Coordinates of C-alpha atoms and ligand atoms in Angstrom, one line a residue:
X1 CA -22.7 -16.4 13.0
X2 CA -20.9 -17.7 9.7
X3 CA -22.0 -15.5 6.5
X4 CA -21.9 -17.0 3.2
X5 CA -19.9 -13.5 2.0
X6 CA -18.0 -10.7 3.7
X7 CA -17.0 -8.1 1.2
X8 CA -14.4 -5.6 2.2
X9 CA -15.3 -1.9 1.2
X10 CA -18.2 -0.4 0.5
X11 CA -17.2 1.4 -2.8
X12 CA -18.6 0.6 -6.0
X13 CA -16.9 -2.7 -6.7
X14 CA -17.8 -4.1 -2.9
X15 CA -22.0 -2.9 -3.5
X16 CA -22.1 -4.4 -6.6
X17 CA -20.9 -7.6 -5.6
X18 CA -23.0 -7.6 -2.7
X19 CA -26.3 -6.4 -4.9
X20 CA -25.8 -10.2 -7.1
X21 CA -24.8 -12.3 -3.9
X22 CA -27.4 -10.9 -1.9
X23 CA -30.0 -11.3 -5.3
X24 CA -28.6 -15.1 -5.4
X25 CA -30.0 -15.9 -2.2
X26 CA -26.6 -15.7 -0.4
X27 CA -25.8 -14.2 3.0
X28 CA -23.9 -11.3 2.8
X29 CA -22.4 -8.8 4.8
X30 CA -20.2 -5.6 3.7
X31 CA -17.9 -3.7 6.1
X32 CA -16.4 -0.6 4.7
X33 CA -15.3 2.9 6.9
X34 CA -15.9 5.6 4.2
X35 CA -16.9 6.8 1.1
X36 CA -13.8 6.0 -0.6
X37 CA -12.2 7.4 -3.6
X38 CA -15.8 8.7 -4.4
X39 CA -15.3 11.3 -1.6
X40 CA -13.3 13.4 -3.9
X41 CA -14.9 13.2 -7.2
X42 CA -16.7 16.1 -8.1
X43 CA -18.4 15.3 -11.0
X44 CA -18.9 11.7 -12.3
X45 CA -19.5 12.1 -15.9
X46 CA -18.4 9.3 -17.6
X47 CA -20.7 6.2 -16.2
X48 CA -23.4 4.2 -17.9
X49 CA -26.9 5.9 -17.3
X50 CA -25.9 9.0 -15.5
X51 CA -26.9 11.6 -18.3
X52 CA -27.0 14.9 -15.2
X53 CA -23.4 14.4 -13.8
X54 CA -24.0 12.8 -9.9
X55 CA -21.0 13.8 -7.2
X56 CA -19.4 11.1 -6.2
X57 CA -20.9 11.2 -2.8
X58 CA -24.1 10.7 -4.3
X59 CA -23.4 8.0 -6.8
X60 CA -21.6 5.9 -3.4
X61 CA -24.4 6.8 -1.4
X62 CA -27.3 5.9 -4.1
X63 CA -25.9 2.7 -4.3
X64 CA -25.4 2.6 -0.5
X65 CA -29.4 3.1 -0.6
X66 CA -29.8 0.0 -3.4
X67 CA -27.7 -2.5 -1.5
X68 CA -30.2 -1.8 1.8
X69 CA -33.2 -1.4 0.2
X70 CA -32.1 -5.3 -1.3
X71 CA -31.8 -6.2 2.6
X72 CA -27.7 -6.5 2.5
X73 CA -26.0 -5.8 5.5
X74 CA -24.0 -2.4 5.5
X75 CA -21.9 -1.7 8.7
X76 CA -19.9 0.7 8.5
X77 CA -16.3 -0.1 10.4
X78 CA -12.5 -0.1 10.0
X79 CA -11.0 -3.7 9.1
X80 CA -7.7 -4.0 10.8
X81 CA -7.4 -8.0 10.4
X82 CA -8.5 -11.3 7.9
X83 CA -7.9 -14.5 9.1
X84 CA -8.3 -18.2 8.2
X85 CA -9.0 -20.9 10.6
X86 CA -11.2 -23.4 8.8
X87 CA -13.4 -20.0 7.6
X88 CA -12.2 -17.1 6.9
X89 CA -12.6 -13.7 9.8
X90 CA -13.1 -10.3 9.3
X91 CA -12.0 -8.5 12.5
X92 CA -12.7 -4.8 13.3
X93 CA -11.6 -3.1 16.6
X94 CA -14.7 -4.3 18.5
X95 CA -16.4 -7.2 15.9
X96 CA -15.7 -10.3 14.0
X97 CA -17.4 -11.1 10.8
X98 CA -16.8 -15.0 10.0
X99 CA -17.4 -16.0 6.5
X100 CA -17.4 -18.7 3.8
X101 CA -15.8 -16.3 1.2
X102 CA -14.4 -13.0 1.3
X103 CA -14.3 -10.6 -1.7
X104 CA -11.4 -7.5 -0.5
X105 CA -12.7 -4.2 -2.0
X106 CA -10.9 -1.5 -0.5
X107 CA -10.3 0.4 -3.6
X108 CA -6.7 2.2 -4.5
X109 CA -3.9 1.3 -3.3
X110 CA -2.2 2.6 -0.2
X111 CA 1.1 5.0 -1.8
X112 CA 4.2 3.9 0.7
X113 CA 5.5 6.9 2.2
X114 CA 8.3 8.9 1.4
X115 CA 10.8 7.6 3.6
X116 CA 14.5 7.4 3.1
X117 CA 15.5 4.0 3.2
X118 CA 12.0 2.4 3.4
X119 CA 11.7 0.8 0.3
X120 CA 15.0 -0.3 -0.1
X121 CA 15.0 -2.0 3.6
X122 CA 11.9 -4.1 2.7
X123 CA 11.3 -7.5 3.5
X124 CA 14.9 -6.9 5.4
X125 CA 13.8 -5.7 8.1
X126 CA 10.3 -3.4 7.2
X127 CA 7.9 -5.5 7.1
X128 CA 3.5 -4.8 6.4
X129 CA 2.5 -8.0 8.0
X130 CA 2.6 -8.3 12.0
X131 CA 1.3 -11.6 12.0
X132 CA 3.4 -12.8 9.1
X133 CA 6.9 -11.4 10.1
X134 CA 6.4 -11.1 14.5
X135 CA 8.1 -14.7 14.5
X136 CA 11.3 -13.6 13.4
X137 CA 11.4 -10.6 15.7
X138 CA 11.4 -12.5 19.0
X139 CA 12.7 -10.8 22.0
X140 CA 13.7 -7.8 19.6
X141 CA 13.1 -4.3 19.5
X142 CA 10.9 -3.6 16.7
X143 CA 9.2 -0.2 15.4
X144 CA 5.3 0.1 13.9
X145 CA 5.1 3.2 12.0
X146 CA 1.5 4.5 11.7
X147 CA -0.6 6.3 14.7
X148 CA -4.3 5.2 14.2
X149 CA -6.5 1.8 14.5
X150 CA -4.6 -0.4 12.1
X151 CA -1.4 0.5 13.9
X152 CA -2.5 -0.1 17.3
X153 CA -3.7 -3.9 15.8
X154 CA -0.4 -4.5 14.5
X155 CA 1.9 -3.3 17.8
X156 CA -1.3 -5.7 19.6
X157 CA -0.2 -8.6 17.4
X158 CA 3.6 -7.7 18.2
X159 CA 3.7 -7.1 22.0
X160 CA 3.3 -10.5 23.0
X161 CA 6.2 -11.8 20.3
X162 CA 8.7 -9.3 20.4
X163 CA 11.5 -7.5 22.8
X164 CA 9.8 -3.9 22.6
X165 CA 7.6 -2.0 20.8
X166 CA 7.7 1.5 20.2
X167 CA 5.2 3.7 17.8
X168 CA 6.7 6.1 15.5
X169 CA 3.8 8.7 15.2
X170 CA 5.7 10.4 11.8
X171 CA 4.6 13.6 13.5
X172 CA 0.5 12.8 13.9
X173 CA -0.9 12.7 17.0
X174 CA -1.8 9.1 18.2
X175 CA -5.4 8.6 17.4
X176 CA -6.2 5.6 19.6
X177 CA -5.2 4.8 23.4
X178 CA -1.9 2.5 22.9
X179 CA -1.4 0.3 25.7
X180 CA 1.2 1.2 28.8
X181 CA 4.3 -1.3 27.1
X182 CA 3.9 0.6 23.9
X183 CA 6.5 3.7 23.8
X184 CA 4.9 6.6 21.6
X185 CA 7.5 8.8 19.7
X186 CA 5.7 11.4 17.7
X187 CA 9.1 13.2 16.2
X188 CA 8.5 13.2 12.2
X189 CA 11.2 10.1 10.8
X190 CA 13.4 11.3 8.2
X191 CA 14.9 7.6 7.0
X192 CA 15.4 4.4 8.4
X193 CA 19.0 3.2 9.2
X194 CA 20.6 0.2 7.9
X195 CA 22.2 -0.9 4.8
X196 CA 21.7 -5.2 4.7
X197 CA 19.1 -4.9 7.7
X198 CA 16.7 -2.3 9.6
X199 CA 19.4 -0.8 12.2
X200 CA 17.4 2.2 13.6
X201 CA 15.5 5.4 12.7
X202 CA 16.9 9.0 12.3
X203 CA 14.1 11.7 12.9
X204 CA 13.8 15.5 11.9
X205 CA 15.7 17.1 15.2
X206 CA 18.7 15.1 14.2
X207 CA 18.5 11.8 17.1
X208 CA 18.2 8.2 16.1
X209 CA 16.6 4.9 17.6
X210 CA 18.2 1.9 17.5
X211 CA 15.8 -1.0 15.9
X212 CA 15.7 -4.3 15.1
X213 CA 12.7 -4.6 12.5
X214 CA 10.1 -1.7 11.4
X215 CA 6.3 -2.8 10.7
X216 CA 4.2 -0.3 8.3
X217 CA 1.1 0.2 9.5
X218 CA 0.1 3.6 8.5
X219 CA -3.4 4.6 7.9
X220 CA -5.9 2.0 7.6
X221 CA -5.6 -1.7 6.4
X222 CA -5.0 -1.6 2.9
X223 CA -6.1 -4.3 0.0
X224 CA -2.3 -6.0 0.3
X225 CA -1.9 -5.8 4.1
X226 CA -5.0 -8.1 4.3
X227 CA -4.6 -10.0 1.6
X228 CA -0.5 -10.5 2.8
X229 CA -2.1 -11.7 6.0
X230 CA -3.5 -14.8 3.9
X231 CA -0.4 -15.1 1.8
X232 CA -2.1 -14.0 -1.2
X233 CA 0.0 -13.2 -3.9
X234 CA 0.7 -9.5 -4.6
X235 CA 1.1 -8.0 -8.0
X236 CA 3.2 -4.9 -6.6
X237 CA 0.8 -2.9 -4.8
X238 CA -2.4 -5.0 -6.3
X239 CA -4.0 -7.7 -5.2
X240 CA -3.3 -10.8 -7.7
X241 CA -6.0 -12.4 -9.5
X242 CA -7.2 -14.4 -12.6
X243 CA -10.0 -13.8 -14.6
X244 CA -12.5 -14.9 -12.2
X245 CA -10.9 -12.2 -9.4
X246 CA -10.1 -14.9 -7.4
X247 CA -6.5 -14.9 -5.4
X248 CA -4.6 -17.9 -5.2
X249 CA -6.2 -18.5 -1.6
X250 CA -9.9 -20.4 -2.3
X251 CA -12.5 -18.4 -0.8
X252 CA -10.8 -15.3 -1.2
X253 CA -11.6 -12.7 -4.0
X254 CA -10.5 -8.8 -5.1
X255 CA -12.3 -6.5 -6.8
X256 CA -12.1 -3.1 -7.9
X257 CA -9.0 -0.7 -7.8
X258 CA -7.6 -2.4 -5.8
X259 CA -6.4 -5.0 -8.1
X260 CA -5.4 -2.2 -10.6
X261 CA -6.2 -2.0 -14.4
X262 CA -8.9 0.5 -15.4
X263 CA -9.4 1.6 -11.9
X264 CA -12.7 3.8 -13.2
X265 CA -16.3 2.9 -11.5
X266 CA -17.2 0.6 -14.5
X267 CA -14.7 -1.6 -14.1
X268 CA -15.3 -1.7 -10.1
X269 CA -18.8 -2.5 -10.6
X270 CA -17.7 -5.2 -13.6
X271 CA -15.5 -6.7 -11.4
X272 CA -17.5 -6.8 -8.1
X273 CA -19.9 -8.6 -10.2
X274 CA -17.1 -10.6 -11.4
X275 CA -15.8 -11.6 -8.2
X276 CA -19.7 -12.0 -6.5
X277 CA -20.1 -14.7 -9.2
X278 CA -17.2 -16.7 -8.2
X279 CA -17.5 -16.1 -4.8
X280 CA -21.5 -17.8 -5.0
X281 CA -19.8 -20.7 -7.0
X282 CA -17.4 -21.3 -4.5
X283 CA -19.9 -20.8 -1.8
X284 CA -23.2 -23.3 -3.5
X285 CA -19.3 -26.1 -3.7
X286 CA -18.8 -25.9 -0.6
X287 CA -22.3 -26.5 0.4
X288 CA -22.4 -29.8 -2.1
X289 CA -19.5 -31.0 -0.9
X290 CA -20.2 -30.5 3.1
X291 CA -23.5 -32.1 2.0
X292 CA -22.3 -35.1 0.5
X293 CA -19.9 -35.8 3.4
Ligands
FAD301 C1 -10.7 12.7 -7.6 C2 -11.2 11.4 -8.3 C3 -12.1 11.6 -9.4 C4 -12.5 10.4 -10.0 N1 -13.4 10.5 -11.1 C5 -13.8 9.4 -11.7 C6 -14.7 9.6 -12.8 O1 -15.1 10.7 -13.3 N2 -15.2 8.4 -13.4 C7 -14.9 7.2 -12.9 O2 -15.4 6.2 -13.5 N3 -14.0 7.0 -11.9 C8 -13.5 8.1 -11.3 N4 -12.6 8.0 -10.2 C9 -12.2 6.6 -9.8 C10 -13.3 5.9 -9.0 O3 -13.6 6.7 -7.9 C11 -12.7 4.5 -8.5 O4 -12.2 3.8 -9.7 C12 -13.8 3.7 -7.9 O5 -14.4 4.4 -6.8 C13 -13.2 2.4 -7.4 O6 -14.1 1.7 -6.7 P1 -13.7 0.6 -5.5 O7 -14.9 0.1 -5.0 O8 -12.7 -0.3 -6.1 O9 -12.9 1.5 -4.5 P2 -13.4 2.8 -3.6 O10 -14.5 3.5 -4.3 O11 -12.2 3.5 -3.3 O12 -14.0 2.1 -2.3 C14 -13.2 1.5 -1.4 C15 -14.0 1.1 -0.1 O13 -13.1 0.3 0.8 C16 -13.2 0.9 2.1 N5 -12.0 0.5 2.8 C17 -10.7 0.7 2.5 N6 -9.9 0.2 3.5 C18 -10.8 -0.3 4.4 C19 -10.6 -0.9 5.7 N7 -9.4 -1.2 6.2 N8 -11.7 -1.3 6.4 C20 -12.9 -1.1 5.9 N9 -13.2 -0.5 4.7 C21 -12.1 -0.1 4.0 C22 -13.5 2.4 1.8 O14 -14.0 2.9 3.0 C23 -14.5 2.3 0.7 O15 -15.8 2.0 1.2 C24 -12.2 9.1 -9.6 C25 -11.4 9.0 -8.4 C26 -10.9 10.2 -7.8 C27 -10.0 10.0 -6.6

């Protein structure tokens, strides 16, 4: 079933987008796995109308409430994937959301770990997109570094594509059954190896691997390892967009902390309704233009 709008996180800036879309008469769905940053504010003191401080649990959950009461769809689910084949996808481990539009909400940044040799080795041999970067890794040995979901979707996208794939656990325990072909090493990494190009990995009881490319997948999907999966432009760790909150791909949107500035829940909720504006434009365009064909 194609949606008019899939919104990406359920935070403030993804519910308030969906409250106008779903109030313009739109179809919208939102897919987002927790409470966000929300879960760890204890006192919200500083938004419009709240004069008894809510917790931020309650203030995300309140406006959880609102969206449903509205009739907006609210699944709760882990995105590990976007894609674009004449609409845009949504994928989770077990569903597919296809969509007109997509607004990415997913809040704050993802920090890159502290890993010696990481940062410098990007985009020469670290890489955050499987689907982007697999090509160049054919018949190699490559790394994904990460243990849950969003890992296991990137050494999915890899398998078929590359040499080898082994799972570098950073010391978790793997938090999803990883197919047979994928090695699991769960020894904490201390730095990647390489000075022009990813040679290999050193870990904490003093033995290296030898690799060809390392993909970051750690945690879950973050704003930019979706949006890089469309080749949306990145504004360091945000999501680029104009005033609108539209990316340079049509159809696709970003909202909220995850596109940086004030990141406070004012400016999500602004933004959301920013981006839910657009998003109906672009949406009522297409129709007019499908129409007329
Ligand atoms: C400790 C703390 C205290 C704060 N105090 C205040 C305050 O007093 N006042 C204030 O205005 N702001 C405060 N903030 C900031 C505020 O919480 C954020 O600015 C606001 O929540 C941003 O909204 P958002 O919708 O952009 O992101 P978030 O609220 O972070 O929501 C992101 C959503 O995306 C979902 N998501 C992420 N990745 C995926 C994925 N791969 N698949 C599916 N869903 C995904 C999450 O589950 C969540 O639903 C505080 C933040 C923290 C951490």
């Amino acid at each position: 079933m194609m949606r008019d709008i899939v919104i990406i996180g359920k935070g403030p800036a993804g519910i308030s987008a969906a409250l106008y879309i779903k109030r313009a008469g739109l179809s919208v769905t939102v897919v987002g796995k927790d409470h966000g940053a929300l879960a760890k504010a204890e006192k919200i003191q500083n938004y419009f109308g709240y004069s008894i401080a809510s917790t931020g649990v309650d203030l995300v959950e309140s406006g959880w409430k609102q969206a449903q009461a509205l009739g907006v769809e609210l699944v709760t689910d882990e995105v590990v994937d976007l894609s674009w084949n004449g609409g845009f996808t949504v994928k989770t481990a077990t569903e597919e959301y296809d969509a007109q539009a997509v607004i990415i909400a997913t809040g704050s940044a993802r920090k890159a770990p502290r890993i010696a040799g990481l940062a410098q080795l990007e985009g020469r041999g670290v890489s955050y997109c499987a689907v982007c970067d697999a090509f160049f890794y054919r018949g190699k040995r490559v790394a994904v570094l990460g243990n849950a979901r969003y890992a296991l979707h990137e050494a999915k996208e890899l398998l078929p594509v590359v040499g080898s794939v082994t799972l570098l656990t950073n010391g978790l325990p793997a938090s999803d059954p990883f197919p047979a072909e994928i090695r699991v090493l769960d020894k904490p990494v201390t730095a990647i190896l390489g000075d022009e190009q990813v040679r290999g990995v050193s870990f904490s009881d003093g033995t290296t691997e030898e690799f060809d490319g390392l993909f970051v997948a750690l945690g879950s999907a973050a704003a930019g390892d979706l949006a890089r999966k469309l080749g949306a432009a990145m504004n360091g760790t945000h999501v680029d967009v104009d005033a609108d909150m539209a990316t340079n791909i049509p159809g696709l949107y970003a909202a909220g902390d995850c596109i940086g500035g004030m990141q406070q829940v004012s400016s999500a909720v602004a933004e959301g309704a920013k981006a839910a504006t657009s998003a109906i434009a672009y949406v009522r365009q297409a129709r007019v233009s499908a129409a007329k064909k």
